[in-house]
Coordinates of C-alpha atoms in Angstrom, one line a residue:
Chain U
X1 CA -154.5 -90.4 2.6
X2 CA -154.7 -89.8 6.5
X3 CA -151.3 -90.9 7.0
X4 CA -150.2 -88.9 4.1
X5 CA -151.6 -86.4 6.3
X6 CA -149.7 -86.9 9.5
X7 CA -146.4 -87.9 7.5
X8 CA -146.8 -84.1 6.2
X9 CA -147.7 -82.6 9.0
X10 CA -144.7 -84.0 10.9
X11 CA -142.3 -82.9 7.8
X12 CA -143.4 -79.6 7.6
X13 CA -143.0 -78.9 11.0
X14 CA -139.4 -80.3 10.6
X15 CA -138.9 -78.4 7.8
X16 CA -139.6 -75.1 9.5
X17 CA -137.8 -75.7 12.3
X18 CA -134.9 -76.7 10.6
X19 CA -135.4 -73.4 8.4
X20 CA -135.7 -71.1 11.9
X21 CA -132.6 -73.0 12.8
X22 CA -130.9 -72.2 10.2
X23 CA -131.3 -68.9 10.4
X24 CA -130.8 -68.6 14.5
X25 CA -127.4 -70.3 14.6
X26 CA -124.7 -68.3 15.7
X27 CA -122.3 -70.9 14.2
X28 CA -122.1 -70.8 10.7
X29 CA -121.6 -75.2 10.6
X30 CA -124.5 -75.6 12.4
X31 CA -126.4 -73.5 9.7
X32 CA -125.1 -74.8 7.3
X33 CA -126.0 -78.1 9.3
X34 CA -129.6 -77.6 10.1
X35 CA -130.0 -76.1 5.8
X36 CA -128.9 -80.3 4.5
X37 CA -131.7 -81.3 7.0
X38 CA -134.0 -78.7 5.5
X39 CA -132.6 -79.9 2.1
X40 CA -133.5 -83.3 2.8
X41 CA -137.0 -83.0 4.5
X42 CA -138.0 -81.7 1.3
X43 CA -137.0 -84.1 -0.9
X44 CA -139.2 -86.4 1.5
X45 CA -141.9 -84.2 0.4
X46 CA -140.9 -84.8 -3.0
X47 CA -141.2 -88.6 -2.1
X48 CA -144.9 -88.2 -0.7
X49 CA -145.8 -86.2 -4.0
X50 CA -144.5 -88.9 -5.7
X51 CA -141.4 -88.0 -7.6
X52 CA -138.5 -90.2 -6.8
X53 CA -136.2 -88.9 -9.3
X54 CA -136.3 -85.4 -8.2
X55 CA -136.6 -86.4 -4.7
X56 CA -133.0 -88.2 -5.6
X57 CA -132.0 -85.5 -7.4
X58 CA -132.4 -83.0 -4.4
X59 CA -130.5 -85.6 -1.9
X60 CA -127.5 -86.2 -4.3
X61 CA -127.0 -82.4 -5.4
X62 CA -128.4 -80.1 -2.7
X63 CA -127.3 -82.3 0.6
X64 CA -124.7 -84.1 -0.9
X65 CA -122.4 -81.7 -3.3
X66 CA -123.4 -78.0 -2.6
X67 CA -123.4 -78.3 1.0
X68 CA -120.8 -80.5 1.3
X69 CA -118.7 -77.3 -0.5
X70 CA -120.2 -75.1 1.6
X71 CA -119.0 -76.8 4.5
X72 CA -115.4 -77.0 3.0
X73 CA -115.5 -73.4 2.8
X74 CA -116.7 -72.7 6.3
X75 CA -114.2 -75.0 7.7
X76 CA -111.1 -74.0 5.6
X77 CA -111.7 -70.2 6.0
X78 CA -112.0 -70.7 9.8
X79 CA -115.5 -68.8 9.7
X80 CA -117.5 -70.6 12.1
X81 CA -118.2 -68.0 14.5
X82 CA -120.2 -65.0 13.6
X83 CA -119.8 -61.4 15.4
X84 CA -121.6 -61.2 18.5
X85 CA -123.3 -58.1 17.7
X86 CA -125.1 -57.1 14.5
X87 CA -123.0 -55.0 11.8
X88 CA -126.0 -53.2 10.2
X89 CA -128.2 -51.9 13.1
X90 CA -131.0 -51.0 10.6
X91 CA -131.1 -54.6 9.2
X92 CA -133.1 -56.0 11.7
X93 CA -136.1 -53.6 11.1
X94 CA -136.0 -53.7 8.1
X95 CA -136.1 -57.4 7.4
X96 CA -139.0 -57.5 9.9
X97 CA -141.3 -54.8 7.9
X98 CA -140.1 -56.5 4.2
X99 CA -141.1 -60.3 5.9
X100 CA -144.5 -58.9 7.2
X101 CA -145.3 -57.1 3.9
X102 CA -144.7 -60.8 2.6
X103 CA -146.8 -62.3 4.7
X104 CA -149.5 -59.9 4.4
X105 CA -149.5 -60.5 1.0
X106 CA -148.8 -64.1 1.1
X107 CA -152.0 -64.5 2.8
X108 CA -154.5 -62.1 1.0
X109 CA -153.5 -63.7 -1.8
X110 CA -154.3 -67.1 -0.8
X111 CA -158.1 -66.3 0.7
X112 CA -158.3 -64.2 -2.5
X113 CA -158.0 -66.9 -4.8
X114 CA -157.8 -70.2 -2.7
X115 CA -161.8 -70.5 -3.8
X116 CA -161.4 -69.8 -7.1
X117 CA -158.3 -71.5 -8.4
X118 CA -158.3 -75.4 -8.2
X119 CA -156.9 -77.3 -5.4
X120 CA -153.5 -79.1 -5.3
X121 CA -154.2 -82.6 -6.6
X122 CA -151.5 -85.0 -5.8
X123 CA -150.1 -87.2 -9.2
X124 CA -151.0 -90.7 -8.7
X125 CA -149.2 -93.8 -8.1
X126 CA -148.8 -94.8 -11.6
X127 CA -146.3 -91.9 -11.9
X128 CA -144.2 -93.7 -9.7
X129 CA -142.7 -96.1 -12.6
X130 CA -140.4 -96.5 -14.5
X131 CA -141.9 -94.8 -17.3
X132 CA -142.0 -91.5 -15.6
X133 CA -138.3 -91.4 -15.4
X134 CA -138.3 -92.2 -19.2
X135 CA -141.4 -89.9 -20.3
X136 CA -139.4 -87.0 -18.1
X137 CA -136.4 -87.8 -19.9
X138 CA -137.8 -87.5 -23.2
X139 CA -139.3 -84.3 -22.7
X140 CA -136.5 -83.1 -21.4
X141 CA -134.4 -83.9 -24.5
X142 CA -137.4 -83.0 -26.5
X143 CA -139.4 -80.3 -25.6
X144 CA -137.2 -78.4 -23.5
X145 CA -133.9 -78.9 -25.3
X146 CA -132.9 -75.5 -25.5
X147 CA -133.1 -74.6 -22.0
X148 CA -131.5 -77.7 -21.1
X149 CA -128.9 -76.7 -23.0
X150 CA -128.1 -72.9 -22.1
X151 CA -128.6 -74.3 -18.4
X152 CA -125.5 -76.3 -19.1
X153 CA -123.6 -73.8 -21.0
X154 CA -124.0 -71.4 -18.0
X155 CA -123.0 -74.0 -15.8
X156 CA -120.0 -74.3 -17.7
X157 CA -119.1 -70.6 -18.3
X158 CA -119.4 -70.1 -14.5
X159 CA -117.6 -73.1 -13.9
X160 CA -114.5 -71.6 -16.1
X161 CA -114.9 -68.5 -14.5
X162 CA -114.3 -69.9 -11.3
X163 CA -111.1 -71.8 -12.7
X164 CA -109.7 -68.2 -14.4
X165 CA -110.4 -66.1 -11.2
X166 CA -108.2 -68.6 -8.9
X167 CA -105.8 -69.1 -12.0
X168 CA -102.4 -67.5 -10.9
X169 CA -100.4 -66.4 -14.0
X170 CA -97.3 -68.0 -14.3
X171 CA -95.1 -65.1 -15.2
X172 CA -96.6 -62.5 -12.3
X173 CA -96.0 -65.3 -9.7
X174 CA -92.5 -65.0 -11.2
X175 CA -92.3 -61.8 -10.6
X176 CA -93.7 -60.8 -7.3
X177 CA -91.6 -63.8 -5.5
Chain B
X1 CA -151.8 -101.8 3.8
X2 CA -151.6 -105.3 4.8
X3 CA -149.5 -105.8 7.9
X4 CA -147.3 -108.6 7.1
X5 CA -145.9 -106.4 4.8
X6 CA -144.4 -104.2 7.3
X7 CA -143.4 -107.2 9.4
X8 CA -141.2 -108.5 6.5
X9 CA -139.6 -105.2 5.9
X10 CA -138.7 -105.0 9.4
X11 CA -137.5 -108.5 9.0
X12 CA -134.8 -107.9 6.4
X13 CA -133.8 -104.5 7.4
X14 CA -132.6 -106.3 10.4
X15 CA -131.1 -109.4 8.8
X16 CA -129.4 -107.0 6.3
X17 CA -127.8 -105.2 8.8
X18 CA -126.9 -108.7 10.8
X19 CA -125.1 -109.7 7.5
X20 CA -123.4 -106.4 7.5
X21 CA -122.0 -106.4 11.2
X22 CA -121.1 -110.0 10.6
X23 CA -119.2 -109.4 7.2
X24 CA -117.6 -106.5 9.0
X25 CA -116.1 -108.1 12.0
X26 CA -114.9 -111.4 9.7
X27 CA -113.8 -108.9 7.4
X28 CA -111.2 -107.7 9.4
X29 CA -109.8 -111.4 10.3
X30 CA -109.8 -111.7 6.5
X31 CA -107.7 -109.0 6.0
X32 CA -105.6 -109.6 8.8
X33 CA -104.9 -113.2 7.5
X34 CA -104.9 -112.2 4.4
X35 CA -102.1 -109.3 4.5
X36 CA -100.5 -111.8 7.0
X37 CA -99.8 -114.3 4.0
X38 CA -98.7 -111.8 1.6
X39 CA -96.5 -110.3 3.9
X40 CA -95.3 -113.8 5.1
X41 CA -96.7 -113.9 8.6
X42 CA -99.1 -115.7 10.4
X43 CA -101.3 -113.5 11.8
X44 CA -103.9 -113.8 14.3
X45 CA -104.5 -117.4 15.2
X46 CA -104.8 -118.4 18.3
X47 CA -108.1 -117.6 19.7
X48 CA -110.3 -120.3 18.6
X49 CA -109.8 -122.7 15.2
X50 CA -107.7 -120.8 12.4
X51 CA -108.6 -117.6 14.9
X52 CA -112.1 -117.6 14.0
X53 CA -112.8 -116.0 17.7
X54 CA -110.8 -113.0 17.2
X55 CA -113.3 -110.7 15.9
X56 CA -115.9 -111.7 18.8
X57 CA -112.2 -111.3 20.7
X58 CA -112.1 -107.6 19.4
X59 CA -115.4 -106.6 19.6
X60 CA -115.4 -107.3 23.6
X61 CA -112.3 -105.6 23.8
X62 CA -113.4 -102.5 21.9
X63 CA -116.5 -102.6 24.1
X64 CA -114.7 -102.3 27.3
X65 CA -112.4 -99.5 26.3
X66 CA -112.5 -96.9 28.1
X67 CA -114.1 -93.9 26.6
X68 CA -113.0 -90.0 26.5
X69 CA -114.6 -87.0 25.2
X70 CA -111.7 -84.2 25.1
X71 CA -113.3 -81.0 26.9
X72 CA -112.6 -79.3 23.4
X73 CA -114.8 -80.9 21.3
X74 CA -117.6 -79.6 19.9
X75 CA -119.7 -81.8 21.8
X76 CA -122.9 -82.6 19.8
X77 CA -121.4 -83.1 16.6
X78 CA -119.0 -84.8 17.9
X79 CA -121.3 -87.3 19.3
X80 CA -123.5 -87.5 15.6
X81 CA -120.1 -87.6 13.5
X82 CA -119.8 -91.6 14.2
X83 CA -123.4 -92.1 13.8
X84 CA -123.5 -90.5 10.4
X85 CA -120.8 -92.5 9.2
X86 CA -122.2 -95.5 10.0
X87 CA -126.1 -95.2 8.8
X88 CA -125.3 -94.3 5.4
X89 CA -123.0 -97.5 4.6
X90 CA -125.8 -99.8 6.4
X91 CA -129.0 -98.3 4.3
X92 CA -126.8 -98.0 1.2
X93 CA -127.1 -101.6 1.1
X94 CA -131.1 -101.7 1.0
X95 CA -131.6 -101.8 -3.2
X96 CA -128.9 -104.1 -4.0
X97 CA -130.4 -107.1 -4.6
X98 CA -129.4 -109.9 -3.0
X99 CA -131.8 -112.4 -5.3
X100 CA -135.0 -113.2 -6.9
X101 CA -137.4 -114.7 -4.4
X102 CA -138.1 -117.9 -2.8
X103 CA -141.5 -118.7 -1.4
X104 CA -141.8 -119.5 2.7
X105 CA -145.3 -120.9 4.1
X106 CA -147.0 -120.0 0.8
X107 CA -145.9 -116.4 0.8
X108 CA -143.0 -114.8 -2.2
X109 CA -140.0 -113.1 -0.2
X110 CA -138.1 -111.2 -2.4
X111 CA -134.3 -110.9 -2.0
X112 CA -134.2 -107.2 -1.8
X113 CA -135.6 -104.6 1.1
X114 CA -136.5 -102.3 -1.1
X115 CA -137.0 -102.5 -5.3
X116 CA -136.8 -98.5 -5.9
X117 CA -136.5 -97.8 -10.1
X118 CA -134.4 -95.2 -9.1
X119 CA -132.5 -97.3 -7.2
X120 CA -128.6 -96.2 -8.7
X121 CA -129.9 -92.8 -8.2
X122 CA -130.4 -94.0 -4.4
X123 CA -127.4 -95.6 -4.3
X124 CA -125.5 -92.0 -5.6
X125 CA -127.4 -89.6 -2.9
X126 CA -126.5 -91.9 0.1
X127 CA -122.9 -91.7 -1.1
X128 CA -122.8 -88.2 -1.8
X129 CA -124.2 -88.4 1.9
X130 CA -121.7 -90.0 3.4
X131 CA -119.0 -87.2 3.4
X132 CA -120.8 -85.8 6.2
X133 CA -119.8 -88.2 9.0
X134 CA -116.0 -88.1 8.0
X135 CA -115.9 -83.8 7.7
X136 CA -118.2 -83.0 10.9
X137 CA -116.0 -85.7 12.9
X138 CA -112.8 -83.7 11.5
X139 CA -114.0 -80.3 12.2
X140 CA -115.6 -81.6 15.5
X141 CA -112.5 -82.8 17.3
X142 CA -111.2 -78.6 17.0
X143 CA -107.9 -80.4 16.2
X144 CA -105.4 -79.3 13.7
X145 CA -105.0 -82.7 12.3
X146 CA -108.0 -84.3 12.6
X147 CA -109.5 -81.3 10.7
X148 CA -106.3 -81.4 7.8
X149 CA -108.2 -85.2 7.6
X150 CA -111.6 -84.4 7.6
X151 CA -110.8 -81.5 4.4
X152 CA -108.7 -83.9 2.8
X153 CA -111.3 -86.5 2.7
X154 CA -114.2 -84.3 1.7
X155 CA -112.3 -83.1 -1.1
X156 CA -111.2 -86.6 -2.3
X157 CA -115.1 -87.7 -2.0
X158 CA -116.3 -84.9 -3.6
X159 CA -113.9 -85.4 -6.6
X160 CA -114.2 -88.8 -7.1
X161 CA -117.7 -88.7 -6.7
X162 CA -118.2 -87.2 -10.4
X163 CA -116.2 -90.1 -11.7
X164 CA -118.6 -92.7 -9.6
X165 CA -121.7 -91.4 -11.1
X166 CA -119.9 -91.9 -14.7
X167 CA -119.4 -95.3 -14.2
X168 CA -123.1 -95.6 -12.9
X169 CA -123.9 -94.3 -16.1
X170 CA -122.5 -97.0 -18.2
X171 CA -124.2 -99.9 -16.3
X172 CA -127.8 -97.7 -16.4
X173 CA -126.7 -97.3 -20.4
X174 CA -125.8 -101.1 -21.0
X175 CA -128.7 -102.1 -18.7
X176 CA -131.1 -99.4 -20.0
X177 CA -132.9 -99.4 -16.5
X178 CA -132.1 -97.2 -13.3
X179 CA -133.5 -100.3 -11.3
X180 CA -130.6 -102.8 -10.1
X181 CA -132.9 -105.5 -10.1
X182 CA -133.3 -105.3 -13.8
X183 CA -129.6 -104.4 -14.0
X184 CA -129.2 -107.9 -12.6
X185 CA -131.6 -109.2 -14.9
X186 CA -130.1 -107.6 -18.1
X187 CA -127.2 -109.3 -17.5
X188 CA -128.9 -112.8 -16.7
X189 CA -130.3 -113.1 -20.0
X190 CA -127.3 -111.4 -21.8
X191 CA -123.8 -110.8 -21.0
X192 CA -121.9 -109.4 -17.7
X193 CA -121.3 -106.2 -18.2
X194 CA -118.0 -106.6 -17.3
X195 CA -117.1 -108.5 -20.5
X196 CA -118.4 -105.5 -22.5
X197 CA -117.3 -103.0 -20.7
X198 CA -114.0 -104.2 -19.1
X199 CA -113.0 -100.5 -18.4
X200 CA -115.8 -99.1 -16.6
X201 CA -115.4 -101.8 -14.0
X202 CA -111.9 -101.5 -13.2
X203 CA -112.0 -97.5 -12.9
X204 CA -115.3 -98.0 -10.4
X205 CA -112.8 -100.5 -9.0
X206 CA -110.4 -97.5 -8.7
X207 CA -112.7 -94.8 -7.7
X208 CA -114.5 -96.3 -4.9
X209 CA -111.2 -97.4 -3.2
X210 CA -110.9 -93.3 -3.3
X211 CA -114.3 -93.0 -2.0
X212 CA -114.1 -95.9 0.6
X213 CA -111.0 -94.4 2.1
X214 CA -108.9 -97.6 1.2
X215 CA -105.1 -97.7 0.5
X216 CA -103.7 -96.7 -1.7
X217 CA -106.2 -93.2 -1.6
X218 CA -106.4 -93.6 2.6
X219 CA -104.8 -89.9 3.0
X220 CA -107.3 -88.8 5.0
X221 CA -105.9 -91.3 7.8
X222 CA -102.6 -90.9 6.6
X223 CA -100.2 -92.1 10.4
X224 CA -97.0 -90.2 9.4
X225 CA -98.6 -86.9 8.7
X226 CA -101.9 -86.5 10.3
X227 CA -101.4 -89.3 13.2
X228 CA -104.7 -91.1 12.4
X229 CA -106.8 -88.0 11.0
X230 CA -110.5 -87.3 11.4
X231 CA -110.6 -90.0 14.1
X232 CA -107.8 -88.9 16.3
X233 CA -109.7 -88.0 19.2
X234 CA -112.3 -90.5 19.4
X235 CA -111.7 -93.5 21.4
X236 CA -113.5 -96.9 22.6
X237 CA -117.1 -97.8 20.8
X238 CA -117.1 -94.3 18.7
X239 CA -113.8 -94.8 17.3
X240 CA -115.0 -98.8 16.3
X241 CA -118.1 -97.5 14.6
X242 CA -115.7 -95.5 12.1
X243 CA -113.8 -98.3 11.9
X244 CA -117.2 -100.6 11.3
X245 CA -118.0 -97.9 8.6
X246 CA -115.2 -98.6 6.7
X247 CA -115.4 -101.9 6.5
X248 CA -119.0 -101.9 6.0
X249 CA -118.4 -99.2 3.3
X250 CA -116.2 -101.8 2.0
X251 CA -118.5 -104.8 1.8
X252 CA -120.8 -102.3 0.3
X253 CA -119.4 -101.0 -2.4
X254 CA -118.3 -104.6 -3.1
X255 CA -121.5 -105.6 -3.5
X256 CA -122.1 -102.5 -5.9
X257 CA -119.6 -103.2 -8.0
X258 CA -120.6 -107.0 -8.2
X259 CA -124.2 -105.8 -8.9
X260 CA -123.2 -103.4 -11.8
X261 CA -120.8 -105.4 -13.7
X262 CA -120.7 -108.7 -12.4
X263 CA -123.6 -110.0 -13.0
X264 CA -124.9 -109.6 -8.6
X265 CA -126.8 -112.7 -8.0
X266 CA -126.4 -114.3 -11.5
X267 CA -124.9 -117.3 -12.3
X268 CA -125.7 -121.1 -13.2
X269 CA -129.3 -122.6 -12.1
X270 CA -130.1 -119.4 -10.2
X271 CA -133.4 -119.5 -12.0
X272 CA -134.3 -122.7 -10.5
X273 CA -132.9 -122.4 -7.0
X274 CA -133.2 -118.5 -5.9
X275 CA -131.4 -119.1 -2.9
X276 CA -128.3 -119.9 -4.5
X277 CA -128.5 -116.2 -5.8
X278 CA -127.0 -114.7 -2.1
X279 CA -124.3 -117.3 -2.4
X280 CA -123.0 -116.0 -5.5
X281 CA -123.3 -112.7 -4.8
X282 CA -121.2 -113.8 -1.7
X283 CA -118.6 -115.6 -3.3
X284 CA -118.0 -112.7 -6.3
X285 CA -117.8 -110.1 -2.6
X286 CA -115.3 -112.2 -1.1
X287 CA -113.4 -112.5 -4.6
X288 CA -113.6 -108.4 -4.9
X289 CA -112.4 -108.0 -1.3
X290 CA -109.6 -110.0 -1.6
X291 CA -108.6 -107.5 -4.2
X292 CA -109.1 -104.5 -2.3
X293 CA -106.1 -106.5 0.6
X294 CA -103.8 -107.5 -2.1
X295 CA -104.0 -103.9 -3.7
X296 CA -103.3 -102.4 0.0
X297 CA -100.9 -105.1 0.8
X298 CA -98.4 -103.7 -2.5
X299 CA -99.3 -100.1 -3.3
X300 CA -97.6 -97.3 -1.2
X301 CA -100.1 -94.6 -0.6
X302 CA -100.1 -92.2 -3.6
X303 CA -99.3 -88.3 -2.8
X304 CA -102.3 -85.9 -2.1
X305 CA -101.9 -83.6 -5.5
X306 CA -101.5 -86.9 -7.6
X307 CA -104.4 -88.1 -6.1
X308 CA -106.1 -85.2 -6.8
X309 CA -104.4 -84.6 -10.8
X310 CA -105.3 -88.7 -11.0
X311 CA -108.8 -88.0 -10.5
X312 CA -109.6 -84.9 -11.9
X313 CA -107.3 -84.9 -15.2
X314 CA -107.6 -88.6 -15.6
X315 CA -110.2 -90.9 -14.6
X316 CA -113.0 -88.0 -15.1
X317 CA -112.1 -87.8 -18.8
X318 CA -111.3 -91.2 -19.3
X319 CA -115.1 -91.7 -17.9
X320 CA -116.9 -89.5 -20.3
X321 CA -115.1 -91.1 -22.8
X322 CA -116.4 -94.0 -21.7
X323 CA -119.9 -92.9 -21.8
X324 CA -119.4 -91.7 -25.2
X325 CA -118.3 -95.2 -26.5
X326 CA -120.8 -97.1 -24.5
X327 CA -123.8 -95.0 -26.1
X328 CA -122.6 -94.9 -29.0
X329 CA -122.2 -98.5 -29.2
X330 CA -125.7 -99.1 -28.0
X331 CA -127.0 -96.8 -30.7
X332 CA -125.0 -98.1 -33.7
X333 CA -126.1 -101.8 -32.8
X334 CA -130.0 -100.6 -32.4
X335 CA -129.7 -98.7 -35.7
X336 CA -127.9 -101.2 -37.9
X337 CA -128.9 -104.1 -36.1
X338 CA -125.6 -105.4 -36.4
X339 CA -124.0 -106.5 -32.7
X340 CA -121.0 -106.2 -33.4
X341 CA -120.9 -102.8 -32.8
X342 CA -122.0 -103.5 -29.3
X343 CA -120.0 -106.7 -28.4
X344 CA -116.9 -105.4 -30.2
X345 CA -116.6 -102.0 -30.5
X346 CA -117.3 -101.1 -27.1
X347 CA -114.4 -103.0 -25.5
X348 CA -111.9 -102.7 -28.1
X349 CA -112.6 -98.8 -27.9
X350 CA -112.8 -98.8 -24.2
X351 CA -109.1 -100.4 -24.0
X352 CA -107.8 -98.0 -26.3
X353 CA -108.9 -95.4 -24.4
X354 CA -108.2 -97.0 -20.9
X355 CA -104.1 -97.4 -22.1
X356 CA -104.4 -94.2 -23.6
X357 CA -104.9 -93.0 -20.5
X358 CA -101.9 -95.5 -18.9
X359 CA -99.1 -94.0 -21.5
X360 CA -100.4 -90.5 -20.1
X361 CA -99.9 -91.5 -16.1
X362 CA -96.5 -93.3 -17.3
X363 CA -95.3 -90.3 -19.5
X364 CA -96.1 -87.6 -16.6
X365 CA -94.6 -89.4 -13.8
X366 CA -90.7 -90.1 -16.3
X367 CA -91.1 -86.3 -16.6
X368 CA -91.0 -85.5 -13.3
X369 CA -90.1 -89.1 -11.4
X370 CA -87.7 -87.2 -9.2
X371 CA -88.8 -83.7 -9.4
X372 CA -91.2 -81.8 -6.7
X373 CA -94.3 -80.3 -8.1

């Protein structure tokens, strides 16, 4: 348990820092950089909790696909560099009075209720088998069917969406050439 | 936690990346020789018996080089881009197992570094990972054509990627387990994979040439139009460790492949003698390889939107058809109890669809064989 201790302590503080990183970067690669080590710092803290699969899961679709595309987009529209000075001169106030209202609220809420409600309790190691990846797979497919399958559908209709909006249309590329 | 535990972990992460760096610099003899004979040359043999000192030859060489960092580089990334290349295709290699276990002073060492039951998963993330290296090396070099290479390769990764987790589907579906030990196991007691899904192996075959970076897919490194592509401005040791990744990737995936349809460390009296299992696996590697030469040694590299239109409109279909069939299979033989479903259906549906898929390819490139898209 102690060196579950340290091995979180040590994450989080990579975690954080990545996440300030991520937001401090004046280069839009490094961002996007410093957000797949964010990405994949927490799916080492899946890994302590004990949840391979999702911990997988994170790596494969988070690091590995979305970024990668975000990347591709960086680097083919040439936007690495952001404007040296800030567009939106009230922005900065703003987002500073909206992230301490958070905090404030973040924090009263957990003294509020940190004594009443129950503490985290970590699952234990027999969730790391085999079995758990079947048991989650059948109540995926079983219990939560439907939302499985609307997620999909809505992955789909934006995929096509996606396809129709950088469709051209044969006949007006005709045209306008 | 006990700690001889951590000492044998530490133990075969290093010998596993020893057999790596060793595969990789025979490797390249191999290929060298290899392409040598089919192309009816020689090729290199003069420094020591059959030039079995070349690679040691090479490596010194590539160690002395000397080596430049252009002043335009971005210069951090630009040192991590050949570091990330090369640490995925070395820790890639820690579930595949390389045999059952063997005892030594009393004590069972088992032929894998790590047993994870999510272990194809594993194998997925870390290549999904390994874009990374290729793409920050491409965009690091703030090079025109290093950066057209880096694109092109992320793009080709990315898109064959989908089709790679299909075909890790159908060895998770035949071998019901996510574990490759037990994939390995499955098809100890019962049948290679290959056998009942014929298919699925040759279109991983395909797929991680694309993902590899291998002729005929090798368009991110393509000399006539992008001089030598994301690597173009590294030289000396940082331009041999993308060159080690490669050929690492190479043995790698190899080994995957073996694993998921070949059987991995199966084969005759393995049960008795575990430590026959790494020689098989090494023999069925060295079989594979030689296929991944010959196929570079007569294929001209294919052109970028066919390679994109041959993966996307293709092989991705062709996959989930794949997975249909295989499931389908499994389910008919479990409800009926009848195998042939299983032993029979499967491949003979599989083929269908596989030259289903050829007549398409052949029929699309006699419509357009001469024209430009």
């Amino acid at each position: 348990m102690n060196s579950d201790l340290i091995v979180f302590l040590v994450l989080s503080l990579v975690a954080v820092s990545t996440a300030l990183g991520m937001l401090f970067s004046r280069n839009a690669v490094y961002s996007a950089l410093f957000l797949v080590l964010n990405f994949v710092t927490v799916a080492v803290f899946y890994l302590l909790l004990g949840a391979p699969f999702i911990a997988m899961s994170q790596i494969t679709v988070y690091a590995g696909a979305i970024m990668v595309l975000f990347l591709f987009v960086i680097m083919l529209l040439g936007a690495e560099n952001l404007a040296p000075s800030e567009s939106l001169p009230w922005q900065k106030p703003l987002a500073a009075l909206l992230s301490a209202v958070l905090a404030v609220e973040a924090i009263y809420l957990l003294f509020s209720r940190a004594s009443t409600a129950r503490s985290v309790v970590s699952p234990d190691a027999s969730l790391n088998t085999i079995e758990s990846l079947r048991e989650m797979a059948m109540d995926l497919f079983n219990h939560f069917l439907l939302p499985f399958e609307i997620t999909s559908i809505l992955l789909l209709v934006a995929m096509v969406g996606a396809i129709v909006l950088t469709r051209q249309d044969k006949g007006e590329a005709n045209g306008s050439s | 936690m006990d700690w001889t535990i951590w000492v044998e972990w530490i133990v075969k992460g290093f010998v596993l990346c020893l057999i790596l760096l060793t595969g990789f610099a025979y490797l390249t003899l191999y290929e060298r020789r290899a392409l040598a004979r089919i192309q009816v040359r020689v090729g290199p043999n003069r420094a020591g018996p059959q030039g079995l000192l070349q690679p040691i030859a090479d490596a010194v060489k590539l160690i002395f080089k000397e080596e430049l960092t252009p002043r335009h580089v971005y210069k951090v990334v630009f040192f991590i881009a050949p570091i990330l290349t090369v640490v995925p295709s070395l820790i890639i290699a820690a579930v595949i197992p390389l045999g059952t276990s063997f005892n030594l002073f009393g004590r069972e060492i088992t032929l894998y570094v790590a047993n994870l039951n999510v272990g194809v998963l594993y194998l997925m993330s870390i290549a999904s990972i390994a874009v990374y290296g290729i793409v920050l090396a491409g965009w690091s070099s703030n090079n025109k054509y290093a950066m057209m290479g880096g694109i092109r390769s992320s793009a080709q990764m990315i898109s064959y990627e989908l089709t790679l987790g299909m075909c890790f589907v159908l060895a998770i579906l035949l071998a019901n387990s996510m574990n490759p030990t037990e994939i390995v196991s499955a098809q100890q007691s019962g049948v290679w994979f290959v056998l009942v899904q014929p298919v699925g192996a040759i279109v991983f075959f395909i797929v991680t040439l694309a993902e590899v970076n291998r002729a005929p897919f090798d368009m991110p490194e393509a000399e006539q139009e992008l001089t030598a592509g994301y690597h173009a401005e590294y030289s000396g040791m940082k331009f041999a460790l993308f060159f080690m990744a490669e050929y690492q990737k190479m043995i790698v995936v190899c080994m995957i492949l073996a694993t998921l349809f070949l059987g991995g460390y199966a084969g005759p009296f393995v049960d008795q003698y575990p430590l026959l299992g790494p020689l098989y696996l090494f023999a069925k590697v060295i079989v594979l390889l030689f296929f991944m030469i010959w196929v570079r040694a007569t294929w001209p590299r294919i052109r970028y939107d066919r390679l994109m239109a041959f993966g996307w409109k293709i092989l991705l279909p062709l996959t989930i058809y794949l997975v249909f069939v295989t499931a389908a299979g499994i389910l008919l033989a479990q409800e009926t109890g009848n195998q042939l479903f299983y032993f029979a259906g499967i491949p003979v549906l599989s083929i269908i669809g596989f030259f289903t898929a050829f007549a398409i390819v052949y029929r699309d490139l006699r419509r357009k064989s001469h024209g430009r898209v």
